[in-house]
């Protein structure tokens, strides 16, 4: 499987079957906390990065092999920004025809200013866009967007989408210490959220390896501040524990690559996840992948993570 993975555990979406519509790492943002490395180069071009028929073929196969249950949501998420796929709306609609399961899209929300993108996402049951900043300067500092997607466009897109969209709108805020966890920064985000009126606000922390070495998650005080300023629809989302379904993979190498391309992980997490194989087999597979240039170790805040080799992480 190249475009479909899991189901993987998610705090918000239970066991979530992931659909990846774009190659690593295709994005119009270059967030300082991105766990997938730097975006090189930034692109804001919407096109058919992957043939939609190839994606749908894999989705159908995965749904068929889980007929008896085990999936709570089908989620568009993965190696970058899914709305850059020009046929995303068509793919969502065809997935909805295949299954009664709810469909979610995890997006940075930057293209919601385009009426056609709003229309495409309207077919989903839940949309989870990002809002990390309440002003243009902080937006450029944290999300480092493509020049075409300004802060005004991001905010307008969110507000217009909310007016038209009948599904669940859950806005995600990634809290980075010293950047958007101050009282002023949070109050500015809260002001925008009052205009957007999402159904929920999910507060996340950059606990996976952030691309920039200096990025730190906010501390307990910052979290409490965020909870009190962002209001009672805000909740902290901790990383989910649970099992990754790797039944679609014949061998350990494919399973490891599929996971670490989308979720860089510590070795002990990988050993717990890959229970079909022994810790020794996992360790051997990782060493071989590193030696052959397909995986790399990224160290952040004293913790070593395994990631796919094509991801770009600066050393300093
Ligand atoms: S966190 Fe998401 S939006 Fe930000 S650069 Fe990474 S893939 Fe793009």
Coordinates of C-alpha atoms in Angstrom, one line a residue, residues 68-219:
X68 CA -15.9 -6.8 10.1
X69 CA -14.9 -3.5 11.9
X70 CA -11.7 -2.0 13.2
X71 CA -12.0 1.4 11.6
X72 CA -13.8 4.4 13.2
X73 CA -12.9 7.1 10.7
X74 CA -11.4 7.4 7.2
X75 CA -9.0 10.3 7.3
X76 CA -7.2 12.3 4.7
X77 CA -3.9 13.1 6.2
X78 CA -0.3 12.3 5.6
X79 CA 2.8 13.6 3.9
X80 CA 1.9 17.2 3.5
X81 CA -1.2 19.3 2.6
X82 CA -4.0 17.1 1.2
X83 CA -6.0 19.9 -0.4
X84 CA -3.1 20.4 -2.9
X85 CA -4.5 17.4 -4.7
X86 CA -6.8 18.9 -7.3
X87 CA -9.2 16.0 -7.3
X88 CA -9.6 15.8 -3.5
X89 CA -13.3 16.5 -3.6
X90 CA -13.9 13.8 -6.1
X91 CA -11.9 11.3 -4.1
X92 CA -13.8 12.2 -0.9
X93 CA -17.1 11.7 -2.7
X94 CA -16.1 8.3 -4.1
X95 CA -14.9 7.1 -0.7
X96 CA -18.2 8.2 0.8
X97 CA -19.9 6.0 -1.8
X98 CA -17.8 3.0 -0.8
X99 CA -18.4 3.1 3.0
X100 CA -20.8 4.5 5.6
X101 CA -17.8 5.3 7.8
X102 CA -17.3 9.0 8.6
X103 CA -14.7 10.8 6.6
X104 CA -12.3 13.5 8.1
X105 CA -9.8 15.8 6.4
X106 CA -6.8 17.1 8.4
X107 CA -5.7 20.2 6.5
X108 CA -3.8 23.4 7.3
X109 CA -6.8 25.3 6.0
X110 CA -4.8 27.7 3.9
X111 CA -6.8 27.0 0.7
X112 CA -10.2 27.4 2.2
X113 CA -10.3 30.9 0.8
X114 CA -10.9 29.2 -2.6
X115 CA -14.6 28.5 -3.1
X116 CA -13.8 25.3 -5.0
X117 CA -11.8 23.9 -2.1
X118 CA -14.6 24.8 0.4
X119 CA -17.0 23.0 -1.9
X120 CA -14.7 19.9 -2.2
X121 CA -14.3 19.6 1.6
X122 CA -18.1 20.0 2.2
X123 CA -18.4 16.3 1.4
X124 CA -16.4 15.4 4.5
X125 CA -18.0 14.7 7.9
X126 CA -15.3 16.6 9.8
X127 CA -12.6 19.1 8.8
X128 CA -9.7 19.9 11.0
X129 CA -7.8 23.0 9.9
X130 CA -5.0 24.7 11.8
X131 CA -4.8 28.1 13.4
X132 CA -1.6 28.7 15.3
X133 CA -1.5 32.5 15.2
X134 CA -3.8 35.5 15.6
X135 CA -1.8 37.9 13.5
X136 CA 0.1 37.9 10.2
X137 CA 3.6 38.3 11.7
X138 CA 3.3 35.3 14.0
X139 CA 1.6 33.3 11.2
X140 CA 4.7 33.9 9.0
X141 CA 7.0 33.1 11.9
X142 CA 5.3 29.8 12.8
X143 CA 3.8 28.4 9.6
X144 CA 6.2 30.1 7.1
X145 CA 3.6 30.0 4.3
X146 CA 3.9 30.2 0.5
X147 CA 3.7 34.0 -0.3
X148 CA 0.3 33.5 -2.1
X149 CA -1.5 32.4 1.1
X150 CA -1.6 35.4 3.3
X151 CA -3.0 35.5 6.9
X152 CA -6.0 37.4 5.7
X153 CA -6.8 34.6 3.2
X154 CA -6.4 32.0 5.9
X155 CA -8.8 33.8 8.3
X156 CA -11.3 34.6 5.5
X157 CA -11.3 31.0 4.4
X158 CA -12.0 29.7 7.8
X159 CA -14.9 32.1 8.4
X160 CA -16.4 31.5 5.0
X161 CA -16.1 27.8 5.3
X162 CA -17.8 27.8 8.7
X163 CA -20.7 29.7 7.3
X164 CA -21.2 27.1 4.5
X165 CA -20.1 23.9 6.1
X166 CA -22.6 21.6 7.9
X167 CA -20.1 19.0 9.2
X168 CA -17.9 19.2 12.3
X169 CA -15.2 21.9 12.3
X170 CA -12.5 21.2 14.7
X171 CA -9.7 23.8 14.7
X172 CA -6.2 22.6 15.8
X173 CA -3.7 24.9 17.6
X174 CA -0.1 23.7 18.0
X175 CA 1.3 25.4 21.1
X176 CA 5.0 26.3 20.8
X177 CA 6.8 27.7 23.9
X178 CA 7.6 31.4 23.6
X179 CA 5.8 31.8 20.3
X180 CA 2.0 31.4 20.6
X181 CA 1.6 30.4 24.3
X182 CA 1.8 34.0 25.7
X183 CA -1.3 35.7 26.9
X184 CA -1.2 38.2 24.1
X185 CA -0.8 35.6 21.4
X186 CA -3.5 33.4 22.8
X187 CA -5.9 36.3 23.1
X188 CA -5.4 37.1 19.5
X189 CA -6.0 33.5 18.5
X190 CA -9.2 33.5 20.6
X191 CA -10.5 36.7 18.9
X192 CA -10.2 34.9 15.5
X193 CA -11.8 31.8 16.9
X194 CA -14.8 33.8 18.1
X195 CA -15.3 34.9 14.4
X196 CA -14.8 31.4 13.0
X197 CA -17.0 29.6 15.6
X198 CA -15.6 26.1 15.3
X199 CA -17.3 23.2 17.0
X200 CA -14.2 22.4 19.0
X201 CA -10.6 23.6 19.4
X202 CA -7.9 21.0 19.8
X203 CA -4.7 22.0 21.5
X204 CA -1.7 20.0 20.3
X205 CA 1.9 20.0 21.4
X206 CA 5.0 19.5 19.2
X207 CA 6.1 16.2 20.8
X208 CA 7.1 14.4 17.6
X209 CA 10.5 15.7 16.3
X210 CA 10.0 19.3 15.3
X211 CA 11.9 20.3 12.2
X212 CA 13.6 23.2 13.9
X213 CA 15.9 22.3 16.8
X214 CA 14.8 25.2 18.9
X215 CA 11.1 24.4 19.0
X216 CA 9.8 23.4 22.4
X217 CA 6.3 22.4 23.5
X218 CA 4.6 24.8 25.9
X219 CA 4.8 23.9 29.6

